[in-house]
Short mmCIF file of C-alpha atoms in Angstrom, two decimals:
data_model
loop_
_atom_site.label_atom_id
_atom_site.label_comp_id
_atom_site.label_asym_id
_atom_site.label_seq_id
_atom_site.Cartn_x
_atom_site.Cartn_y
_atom_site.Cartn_z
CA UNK A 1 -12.80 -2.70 -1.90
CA UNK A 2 -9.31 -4.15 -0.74
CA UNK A 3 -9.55 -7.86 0.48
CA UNK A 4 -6.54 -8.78 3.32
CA UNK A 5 -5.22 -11.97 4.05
CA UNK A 6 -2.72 -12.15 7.03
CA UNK A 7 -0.28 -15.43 6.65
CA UNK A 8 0.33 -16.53 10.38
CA UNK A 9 2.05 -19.03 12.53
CA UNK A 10 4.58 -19.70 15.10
CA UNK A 11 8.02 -19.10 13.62
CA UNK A 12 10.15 -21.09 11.29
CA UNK A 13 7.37 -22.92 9.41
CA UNK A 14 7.89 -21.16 5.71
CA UNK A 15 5.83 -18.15 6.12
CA UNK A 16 7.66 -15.99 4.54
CA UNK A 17 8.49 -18.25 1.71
CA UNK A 18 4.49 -19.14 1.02
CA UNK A 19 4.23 -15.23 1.20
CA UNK A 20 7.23 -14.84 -1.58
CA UNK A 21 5.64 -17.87 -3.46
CA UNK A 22 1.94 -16.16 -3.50
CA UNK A 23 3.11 -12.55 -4.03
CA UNK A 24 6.64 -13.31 -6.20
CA UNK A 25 5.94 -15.03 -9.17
CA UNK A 26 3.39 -13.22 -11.08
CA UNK A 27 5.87 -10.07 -11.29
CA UNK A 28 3.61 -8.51 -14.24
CA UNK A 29 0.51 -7.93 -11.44
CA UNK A 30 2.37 -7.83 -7.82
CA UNK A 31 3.95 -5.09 -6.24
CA UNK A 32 5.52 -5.86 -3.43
CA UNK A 33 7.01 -3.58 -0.46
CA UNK A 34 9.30 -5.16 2.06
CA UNK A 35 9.71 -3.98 5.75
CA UNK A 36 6.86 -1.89 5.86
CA UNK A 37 7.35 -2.74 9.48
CA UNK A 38 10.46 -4.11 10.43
CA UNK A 39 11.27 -7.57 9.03
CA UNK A 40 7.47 -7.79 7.98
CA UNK A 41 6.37 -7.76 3.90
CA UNK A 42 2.93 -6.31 2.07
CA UNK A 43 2.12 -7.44 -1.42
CA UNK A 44 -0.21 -7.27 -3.74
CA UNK A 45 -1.85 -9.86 -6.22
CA UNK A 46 -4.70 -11.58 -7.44
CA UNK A 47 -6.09 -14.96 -8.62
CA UNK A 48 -8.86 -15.86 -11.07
CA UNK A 49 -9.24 -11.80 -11.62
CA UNK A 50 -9.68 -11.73 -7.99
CA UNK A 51 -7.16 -9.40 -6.42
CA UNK A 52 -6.24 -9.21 -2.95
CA UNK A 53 -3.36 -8.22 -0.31
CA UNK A 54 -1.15 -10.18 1.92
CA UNK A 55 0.52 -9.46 4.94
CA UNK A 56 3.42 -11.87 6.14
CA UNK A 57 3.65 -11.63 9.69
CA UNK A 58 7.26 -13.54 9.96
CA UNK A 59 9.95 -12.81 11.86
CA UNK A 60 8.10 -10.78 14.32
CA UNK A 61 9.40 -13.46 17.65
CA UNK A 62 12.98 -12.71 17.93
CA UNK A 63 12.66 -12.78 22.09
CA UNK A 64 13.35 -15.80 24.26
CA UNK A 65 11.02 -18.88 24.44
CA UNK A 66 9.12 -18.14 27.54
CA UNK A 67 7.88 -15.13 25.46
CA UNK A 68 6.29 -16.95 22.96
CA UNK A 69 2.94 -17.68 23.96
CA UNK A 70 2.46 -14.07 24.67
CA UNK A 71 3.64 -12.37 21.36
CA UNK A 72 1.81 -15.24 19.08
CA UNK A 73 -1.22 -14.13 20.72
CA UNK A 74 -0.97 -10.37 20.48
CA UNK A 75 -0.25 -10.74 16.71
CA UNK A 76 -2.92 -13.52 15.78
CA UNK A 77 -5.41 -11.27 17.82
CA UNK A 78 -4.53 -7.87 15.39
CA UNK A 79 -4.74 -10.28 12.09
CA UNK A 80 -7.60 -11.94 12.79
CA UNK A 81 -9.24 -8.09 13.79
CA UNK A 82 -8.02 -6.27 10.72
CA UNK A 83 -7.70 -9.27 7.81
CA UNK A 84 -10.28 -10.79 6.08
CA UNK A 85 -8.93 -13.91 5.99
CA UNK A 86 -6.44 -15.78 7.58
CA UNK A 87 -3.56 -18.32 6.31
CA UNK A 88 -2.45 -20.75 9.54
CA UNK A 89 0.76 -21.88 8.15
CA UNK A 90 2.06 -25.62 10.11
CA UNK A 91 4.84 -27.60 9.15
CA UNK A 92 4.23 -31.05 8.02
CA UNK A 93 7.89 -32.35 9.50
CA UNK A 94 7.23 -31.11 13.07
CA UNK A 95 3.55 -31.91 13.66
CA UNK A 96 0.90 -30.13 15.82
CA UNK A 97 3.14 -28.56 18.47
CA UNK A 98 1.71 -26.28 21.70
CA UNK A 99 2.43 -23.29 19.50
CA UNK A 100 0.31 -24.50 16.91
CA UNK A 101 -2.35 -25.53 19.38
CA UNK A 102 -2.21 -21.91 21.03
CA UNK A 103 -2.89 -20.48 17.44
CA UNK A 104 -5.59 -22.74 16.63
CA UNK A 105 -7.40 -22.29 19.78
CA UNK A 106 -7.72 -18.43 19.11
CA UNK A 107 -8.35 -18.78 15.44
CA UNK A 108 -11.04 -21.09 16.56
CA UNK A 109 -12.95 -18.43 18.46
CA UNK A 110 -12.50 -15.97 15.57
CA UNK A 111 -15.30 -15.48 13.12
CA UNK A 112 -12.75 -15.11 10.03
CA UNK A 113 -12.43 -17.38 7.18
CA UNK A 114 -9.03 -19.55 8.50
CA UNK A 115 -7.38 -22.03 5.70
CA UNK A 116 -4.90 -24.49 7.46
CA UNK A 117 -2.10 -24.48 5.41
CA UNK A 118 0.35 -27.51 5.81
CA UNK A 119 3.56 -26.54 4.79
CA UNK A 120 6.79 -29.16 3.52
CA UNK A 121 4.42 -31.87 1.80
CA UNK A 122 6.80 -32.59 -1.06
CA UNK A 123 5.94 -36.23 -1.45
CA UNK A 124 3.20 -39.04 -0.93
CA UNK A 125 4.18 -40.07 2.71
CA UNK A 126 4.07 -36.31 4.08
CA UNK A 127 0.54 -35.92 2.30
CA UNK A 128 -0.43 -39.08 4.34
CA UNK A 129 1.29 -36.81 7.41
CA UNK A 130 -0.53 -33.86 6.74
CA UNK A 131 -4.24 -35.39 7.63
CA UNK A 132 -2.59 -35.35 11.18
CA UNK A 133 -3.63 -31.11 11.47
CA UNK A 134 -7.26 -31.83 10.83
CA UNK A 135 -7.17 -32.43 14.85
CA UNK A 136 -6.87 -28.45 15.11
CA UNK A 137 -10.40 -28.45 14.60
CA UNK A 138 -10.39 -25.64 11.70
CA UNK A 139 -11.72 -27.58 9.22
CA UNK A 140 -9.98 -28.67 5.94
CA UNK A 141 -6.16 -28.39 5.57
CA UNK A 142 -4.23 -27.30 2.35
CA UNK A 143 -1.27 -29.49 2.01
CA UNK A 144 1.36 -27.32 -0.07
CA UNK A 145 5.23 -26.93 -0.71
CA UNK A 146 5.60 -23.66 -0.57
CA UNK A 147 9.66 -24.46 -1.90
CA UNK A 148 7.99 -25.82 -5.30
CA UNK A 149 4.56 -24.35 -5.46
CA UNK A 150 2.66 -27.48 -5.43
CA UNK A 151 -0.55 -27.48 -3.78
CA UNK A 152 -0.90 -22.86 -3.87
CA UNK A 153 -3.60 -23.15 -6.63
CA UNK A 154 -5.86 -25.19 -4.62
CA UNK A 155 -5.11 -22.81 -2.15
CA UNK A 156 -5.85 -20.00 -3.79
CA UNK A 157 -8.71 -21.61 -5.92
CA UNK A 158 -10.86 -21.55 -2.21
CA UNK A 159 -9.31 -18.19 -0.99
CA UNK A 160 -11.00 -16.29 -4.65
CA UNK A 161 -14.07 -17.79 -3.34
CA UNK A 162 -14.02 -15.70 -0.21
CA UNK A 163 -13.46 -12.62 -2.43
CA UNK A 164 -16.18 -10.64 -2.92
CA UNK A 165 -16.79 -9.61 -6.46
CA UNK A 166 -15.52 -6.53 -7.76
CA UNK A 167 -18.86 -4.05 -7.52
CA UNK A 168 -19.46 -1.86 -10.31
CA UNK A 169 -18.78 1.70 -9.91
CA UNK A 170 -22.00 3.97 -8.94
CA UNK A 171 -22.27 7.63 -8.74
CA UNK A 172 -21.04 7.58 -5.39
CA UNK A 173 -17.96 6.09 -6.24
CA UNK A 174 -17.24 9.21 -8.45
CA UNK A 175 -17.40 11.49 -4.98
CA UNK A 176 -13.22 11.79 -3.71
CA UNK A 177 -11.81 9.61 -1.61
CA UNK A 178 -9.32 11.29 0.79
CA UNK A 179 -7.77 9.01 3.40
CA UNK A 180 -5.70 10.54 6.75
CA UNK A 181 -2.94 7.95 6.83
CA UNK A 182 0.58 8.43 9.67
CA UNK A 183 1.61 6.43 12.36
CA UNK A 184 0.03 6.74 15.45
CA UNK A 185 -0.48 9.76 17.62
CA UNK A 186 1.01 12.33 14.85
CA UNK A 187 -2.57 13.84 14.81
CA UNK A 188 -4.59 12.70 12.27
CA UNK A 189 -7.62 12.87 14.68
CA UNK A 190 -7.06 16.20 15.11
CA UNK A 191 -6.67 16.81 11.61
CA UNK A 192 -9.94 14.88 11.03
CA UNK A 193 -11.84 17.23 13.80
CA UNK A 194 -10.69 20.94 12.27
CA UNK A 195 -11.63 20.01 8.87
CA UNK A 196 -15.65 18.40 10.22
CA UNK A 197 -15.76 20.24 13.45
CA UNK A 198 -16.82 23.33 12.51
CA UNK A 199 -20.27 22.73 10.78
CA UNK A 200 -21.31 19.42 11.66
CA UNK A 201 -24.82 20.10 10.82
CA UNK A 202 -23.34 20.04 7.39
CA UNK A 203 -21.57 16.36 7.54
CA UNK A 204 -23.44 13.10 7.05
CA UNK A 205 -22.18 10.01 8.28
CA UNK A 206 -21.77 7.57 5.61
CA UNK A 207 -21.92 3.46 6.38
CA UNK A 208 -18.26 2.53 7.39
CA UNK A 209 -16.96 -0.19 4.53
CA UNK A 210 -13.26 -0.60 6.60
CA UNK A 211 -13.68 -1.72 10.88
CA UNK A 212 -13.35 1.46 12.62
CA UNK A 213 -11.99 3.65 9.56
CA UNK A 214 -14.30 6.42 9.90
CA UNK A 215 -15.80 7.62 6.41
CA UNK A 216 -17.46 10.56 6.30
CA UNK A 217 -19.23 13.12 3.83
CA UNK A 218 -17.74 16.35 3.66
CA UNK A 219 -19.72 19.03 1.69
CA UNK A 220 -18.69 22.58 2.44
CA UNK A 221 -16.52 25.62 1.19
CA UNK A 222 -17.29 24.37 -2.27
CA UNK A 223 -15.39 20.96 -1.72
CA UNK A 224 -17.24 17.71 -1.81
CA UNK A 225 -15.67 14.44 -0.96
CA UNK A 226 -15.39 11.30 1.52
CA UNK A 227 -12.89 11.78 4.79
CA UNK A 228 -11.67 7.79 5.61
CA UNK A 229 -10.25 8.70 8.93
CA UNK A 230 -7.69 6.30 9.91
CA UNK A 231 -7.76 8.04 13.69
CA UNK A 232 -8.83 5.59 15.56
CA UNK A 233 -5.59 4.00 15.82
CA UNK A 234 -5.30 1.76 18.90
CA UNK A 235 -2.41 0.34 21.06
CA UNK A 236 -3.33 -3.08 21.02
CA UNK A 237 0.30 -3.72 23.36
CA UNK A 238 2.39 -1.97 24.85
CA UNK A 239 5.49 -2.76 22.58
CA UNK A 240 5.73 -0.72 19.24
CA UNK A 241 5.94 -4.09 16.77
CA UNK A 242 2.43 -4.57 17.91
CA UNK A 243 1.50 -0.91 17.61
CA UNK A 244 3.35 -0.51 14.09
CA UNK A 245 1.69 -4.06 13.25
CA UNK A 246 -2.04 -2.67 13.94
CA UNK A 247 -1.15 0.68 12.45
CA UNK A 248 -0.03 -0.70 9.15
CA UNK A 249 -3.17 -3.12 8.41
CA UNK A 250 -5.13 -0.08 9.51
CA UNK A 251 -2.90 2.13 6.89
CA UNK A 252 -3.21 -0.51 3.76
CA UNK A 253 -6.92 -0.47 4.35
CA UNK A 254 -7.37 3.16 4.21
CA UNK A 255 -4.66 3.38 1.31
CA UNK A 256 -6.23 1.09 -0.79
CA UNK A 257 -9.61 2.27 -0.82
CA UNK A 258 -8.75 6.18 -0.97
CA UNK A 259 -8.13 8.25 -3.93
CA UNK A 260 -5.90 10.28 -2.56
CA UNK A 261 -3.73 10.08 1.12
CA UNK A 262 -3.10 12.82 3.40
CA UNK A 263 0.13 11.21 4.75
CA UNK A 264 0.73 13.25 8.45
CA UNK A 265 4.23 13.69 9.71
CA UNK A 266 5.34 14.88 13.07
CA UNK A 267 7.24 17.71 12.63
CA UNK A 268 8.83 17.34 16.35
CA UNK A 269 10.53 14.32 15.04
CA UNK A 270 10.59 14.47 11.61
CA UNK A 271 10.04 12.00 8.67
CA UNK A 272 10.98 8.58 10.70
CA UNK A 273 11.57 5.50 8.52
CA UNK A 274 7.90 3.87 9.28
CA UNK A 275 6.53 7.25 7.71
CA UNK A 276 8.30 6.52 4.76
CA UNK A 277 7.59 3.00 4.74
CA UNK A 278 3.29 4.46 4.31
CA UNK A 279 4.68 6.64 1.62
CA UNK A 280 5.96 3.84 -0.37
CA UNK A 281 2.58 2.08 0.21
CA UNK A 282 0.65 4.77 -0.60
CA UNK A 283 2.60 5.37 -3.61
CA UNK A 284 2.77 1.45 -4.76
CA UNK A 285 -0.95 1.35 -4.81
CA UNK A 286 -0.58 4.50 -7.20
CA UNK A 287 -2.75 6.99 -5.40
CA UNK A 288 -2.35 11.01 -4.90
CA UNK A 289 -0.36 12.31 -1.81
CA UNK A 290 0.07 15.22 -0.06
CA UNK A 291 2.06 14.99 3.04
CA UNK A 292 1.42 17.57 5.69
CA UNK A 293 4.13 17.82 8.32
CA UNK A 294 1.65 18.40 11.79
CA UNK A 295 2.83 19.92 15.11
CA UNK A 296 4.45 23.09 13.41
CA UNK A 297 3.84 25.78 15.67
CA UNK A 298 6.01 23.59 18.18
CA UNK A 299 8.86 23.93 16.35
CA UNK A 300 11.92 26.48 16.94
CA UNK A 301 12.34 28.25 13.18
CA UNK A 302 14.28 30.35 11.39
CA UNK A 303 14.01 31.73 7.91
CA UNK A 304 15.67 28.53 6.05
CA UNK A 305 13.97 26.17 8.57
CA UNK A 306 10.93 25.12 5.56
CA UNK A 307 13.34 24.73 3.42
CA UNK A 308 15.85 22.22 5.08
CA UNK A 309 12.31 19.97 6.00
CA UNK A 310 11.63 20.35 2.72
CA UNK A 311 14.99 18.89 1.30
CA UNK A 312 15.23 16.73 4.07
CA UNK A 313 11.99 14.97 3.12
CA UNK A 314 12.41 14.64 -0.75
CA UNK A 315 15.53 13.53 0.10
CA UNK A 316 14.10 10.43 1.36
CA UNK A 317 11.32 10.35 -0.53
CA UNK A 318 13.55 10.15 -3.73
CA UNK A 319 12.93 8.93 -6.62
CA UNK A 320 9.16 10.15 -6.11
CA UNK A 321 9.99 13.68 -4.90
CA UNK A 322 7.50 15.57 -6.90
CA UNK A 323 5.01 16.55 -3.63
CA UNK A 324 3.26 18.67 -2.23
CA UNK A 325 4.67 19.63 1.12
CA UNK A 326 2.64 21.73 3.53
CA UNK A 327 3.18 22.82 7.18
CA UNK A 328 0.30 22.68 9.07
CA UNK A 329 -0.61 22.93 12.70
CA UNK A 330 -4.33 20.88 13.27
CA UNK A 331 -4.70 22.52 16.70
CA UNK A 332 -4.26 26.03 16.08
CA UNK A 333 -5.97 25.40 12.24
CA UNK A 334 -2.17 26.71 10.69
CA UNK A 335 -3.13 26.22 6.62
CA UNK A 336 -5.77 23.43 7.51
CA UNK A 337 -7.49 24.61 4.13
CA UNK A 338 -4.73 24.94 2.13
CA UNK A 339 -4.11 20.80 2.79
CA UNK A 340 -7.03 20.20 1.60
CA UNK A 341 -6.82 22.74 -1.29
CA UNK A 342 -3.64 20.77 -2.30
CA UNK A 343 -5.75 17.16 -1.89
CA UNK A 344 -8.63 18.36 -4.46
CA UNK A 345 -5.58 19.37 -6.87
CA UNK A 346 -4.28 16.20 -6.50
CA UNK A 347 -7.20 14.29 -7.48
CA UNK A 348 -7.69 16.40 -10.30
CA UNK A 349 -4.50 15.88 -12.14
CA UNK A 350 -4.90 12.18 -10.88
CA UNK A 351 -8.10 12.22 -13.28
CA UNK A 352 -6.48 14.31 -16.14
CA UNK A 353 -6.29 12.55 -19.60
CA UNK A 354 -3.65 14.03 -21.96
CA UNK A 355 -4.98 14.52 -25.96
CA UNK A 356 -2.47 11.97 -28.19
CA UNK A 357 -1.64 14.93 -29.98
CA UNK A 358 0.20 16.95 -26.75
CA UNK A 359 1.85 13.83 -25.83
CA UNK A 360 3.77 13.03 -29.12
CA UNK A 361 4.28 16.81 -29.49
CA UNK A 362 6.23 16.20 -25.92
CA UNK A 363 7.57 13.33 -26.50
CA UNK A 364 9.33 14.58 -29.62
CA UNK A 365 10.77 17.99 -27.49
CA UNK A 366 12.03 15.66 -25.02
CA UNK A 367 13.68 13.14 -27.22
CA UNK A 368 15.40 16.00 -29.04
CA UNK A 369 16.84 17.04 -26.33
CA UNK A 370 18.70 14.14 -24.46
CA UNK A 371 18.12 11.00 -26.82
CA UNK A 372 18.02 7.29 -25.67
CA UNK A 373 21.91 5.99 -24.78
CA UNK A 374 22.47 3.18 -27.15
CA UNK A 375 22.86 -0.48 -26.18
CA UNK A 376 25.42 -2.65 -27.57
CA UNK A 377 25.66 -0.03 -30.75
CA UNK A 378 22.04 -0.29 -31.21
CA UNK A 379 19.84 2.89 -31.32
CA UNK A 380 16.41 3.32 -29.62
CA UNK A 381 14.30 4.97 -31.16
CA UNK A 382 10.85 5.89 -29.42
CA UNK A 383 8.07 6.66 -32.01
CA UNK A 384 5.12 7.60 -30.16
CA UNK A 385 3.03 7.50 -26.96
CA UNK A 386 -0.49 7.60 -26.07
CA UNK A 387 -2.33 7.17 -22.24
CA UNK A 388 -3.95 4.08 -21.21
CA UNK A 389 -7.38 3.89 -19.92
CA UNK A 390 -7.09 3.41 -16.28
CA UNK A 391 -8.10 5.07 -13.05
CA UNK A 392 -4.07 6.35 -12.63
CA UNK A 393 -1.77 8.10 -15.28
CA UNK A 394 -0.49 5.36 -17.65
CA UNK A 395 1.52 6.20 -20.58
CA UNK A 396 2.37 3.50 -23.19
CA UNK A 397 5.44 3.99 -25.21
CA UNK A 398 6.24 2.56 -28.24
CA UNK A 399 9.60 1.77 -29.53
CA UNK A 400 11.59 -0.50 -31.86
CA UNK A 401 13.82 -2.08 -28.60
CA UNK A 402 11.59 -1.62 -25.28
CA UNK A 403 14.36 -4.02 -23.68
CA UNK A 404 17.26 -1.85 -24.07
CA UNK A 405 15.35 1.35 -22.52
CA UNK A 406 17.34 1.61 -19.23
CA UNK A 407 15.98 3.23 -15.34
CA UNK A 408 17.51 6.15 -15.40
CA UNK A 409 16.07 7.60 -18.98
CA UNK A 410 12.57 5.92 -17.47
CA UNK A 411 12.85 8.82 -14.82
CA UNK A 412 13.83 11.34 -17.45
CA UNK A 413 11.14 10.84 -19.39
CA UNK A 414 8.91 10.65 -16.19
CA UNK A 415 10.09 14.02 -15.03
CA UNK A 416 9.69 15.48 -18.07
CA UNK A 417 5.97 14.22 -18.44
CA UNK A 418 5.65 15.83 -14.96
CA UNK A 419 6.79 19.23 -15.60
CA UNK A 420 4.63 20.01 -18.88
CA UNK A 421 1.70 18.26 -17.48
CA UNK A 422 2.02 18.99 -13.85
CA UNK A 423 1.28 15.31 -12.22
CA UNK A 424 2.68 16.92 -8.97
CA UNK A 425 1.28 14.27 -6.08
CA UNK A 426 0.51 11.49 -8.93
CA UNK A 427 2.57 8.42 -9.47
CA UNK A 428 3.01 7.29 -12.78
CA UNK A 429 3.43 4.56 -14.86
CA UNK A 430 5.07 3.98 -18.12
CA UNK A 431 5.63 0.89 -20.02
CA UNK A 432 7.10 0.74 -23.22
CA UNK A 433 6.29 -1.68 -25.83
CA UNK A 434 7.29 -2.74 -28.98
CA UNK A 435 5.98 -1.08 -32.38
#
């Protein structure tokens, strides 16, 4: 189950860079997606074996001061909602200002874990300083740097014993996941209602594990799996940070706990940049996709008009452009089934394990035909591969100089693995190690 801590606090206080600290060092374990909203990061990573995600809520006040107030309190309000935990950053230099004293008073009221994190205490007289922002009232403070990383393992020593321990997987866990991720209003409830509305004798609600994600058991037409139905979607304020802010947290959530995503585009406006920022997440977290482009019996077409939306959206979908890409219409039911036809062959290949014996018998076909480029006159040679135990596609290659392997023969060999296996909808990994 995915584990969220939102870092928050008025602006200028080192959010970002605690965010970067947490998030950036540990390259090996964090993946890490900028501007998934604008001028806002995710990331990924974990502590003690405890993983979790962060959202960095900085830069999001750009307006004029008498704005402030206003916009701090919208955005502390969706964090402390949709996160588990919350990081109040304060800088040691400046002291408790009204700003800080707004935050605190609604963190107060909150029932979420809060760790006061004082930011700028590089030396012994600003750790005297720092006791100052015990007077918030939210218990103790975490004096850090987050410049020079001192103080972030104390930090993160107390946030890993918030996290809940990893549960074991059951037999329910082997049931599908399928999330309905998209921004807002693209029609993922009414996606949600023509696939459970028909027979809902048939459906059994199961106990919601994400606030207001919707799971439910779907058992019919010979299909079997769990809908999380990210449709609840609200607009916390009237300006779109806040509603791409809420939608986000909501979409990481869903992402993270799903198997596979059923990412829904509007086709009266086309694949905007926040729907590809939730295809990036949803393929960093290395689950299936299928994106379904809603609304098209609005649209005006012509014989090449699937085609050019098509191209237009592996175009910006590139380098991961192997997807399934269906046109669907949830009100009128327009190939409703064949989305979700596409979803349970998703899952499928994401499951598939390839016999040792296939994949050297490929890999030898594709090195024959384009070999590594050599690196300062020295030849690569790649001797073998084999797949990784894991609950995505990982291929381990081994060869006598992983270092000189460059990107682009990465996404060769990629694309080759995806044509004779068929991982169409799957991200993969490869890493390449040396014999």
């Amino acid at each position: 189950m995915s584990y969220i801590v939102a870092i928050v606090g008025r602006p200028n206080v080192g959010k970002s860079t605690l965010f970067n600290r947490l998030s950036g060092e540990r390259k090996a374990i964090v993946d890490e997606t900028s501007g998934v909203t604008r001028d806002r990061h995710y990331g990924k990573s974990d502590w003690n074996g405890k993983e979790f995600s962060i959202i960095d809520t900085g830069g999001y006040i750009t307006n004029s001061d008498d704005v402030f107030e206003d916009e701090i309190r919208k955005q502390i309000l969706l964090a402390i909602e949709e996160a588990d935990s919350v990081m109040f950053i304060v800088d040691v230099l400046s002291g408790i200002t009204d700003l800080d004293d707004i935050i605190a008073t609604i963190l107060r009221k909150g029932s979420k874990r809060t760790f006061v994190v004082v930011n700028k205490v590089d030396n012994s007289q600003r750790l005297y300083d720092a006791t100052d922002f015990y007077g918030l009232g939210l218990g103790d403070i975490f004096p850090v740097s987050a410049i020079n990383g001192s103080g972030t393992g104390e930090l993160l020593d107390e946030l890993a014993k918030e996290i809940p321990p990893a549960k074991e997987q059951d037999e329910g866990d082997e049931i599908p996941r399928f999330a309905v991720v998209g921004r807002p209003n693209v029609g993922k409830s009414s996606l949600a209602n023509a696939l459970l509305g028909e027979e809902r004798n048939i459906v059994t609600p199961v106990a919601g594990t994400t606030r207001d994600s919707i799971h439910t058991h779907y058992k019919k037409f010979g299909n079997e799996f769990l809908l999380i139905d990210t449709a609840g979607l609200r607009k916390k304020g009237k300006e779109m940070e806040n509603i791409e802010f809420y939608s986000i947290m909501r979409s990481i959530r869903a992402i993270e706990n799903s198997d596979v995503c059923l990412l829904l585009i509007d086709a009266t406006r086309g694949m905007e940049a926040q729907d590809v920022n939730i295809f990036h997440l949803v393929a960093r977290n290395k689950k299936g996709v299928v994106i379904l482009v809603n609304k098209w019996d609005l649209i005006e077409k012509d014989t090449g008009s699937v085609k050019e939306f098509t191209r237009i959206i592996r175009e910006k979908t590139s380098p991961f452009e192997d997807v399934p890409v269906i046109f669907t219409s949830a009100i009128t039911m327009q190939r409703i089934h064949k989305a979700l036809e596409a979803a349970v062959e998703v899952y499928r290949k994401r499951k598939q394990r390839i016999p040792t014996s296939r994949l050297n018998e490929f890999l030898q076909e594709a090195v024959e035909q384009f070999h590594p480029p050599a690196v300062k006159g020295k030849y690569i040679k790649i001797k073998y591969v084999t797949q990784l135990p894991g609950k995505t596609p990982l291929f381990a290659f081994f060869c006598n100089l992983p270092q000189y392997i460059r990107d682009p023969y990465k996404r060769y060999l990629e694309n080759r693995l995806r044509e004779k296996f068929d991982f169409t909808g799957v991200p993969l990994q490869l890493f390449f190690r040396k014999k």
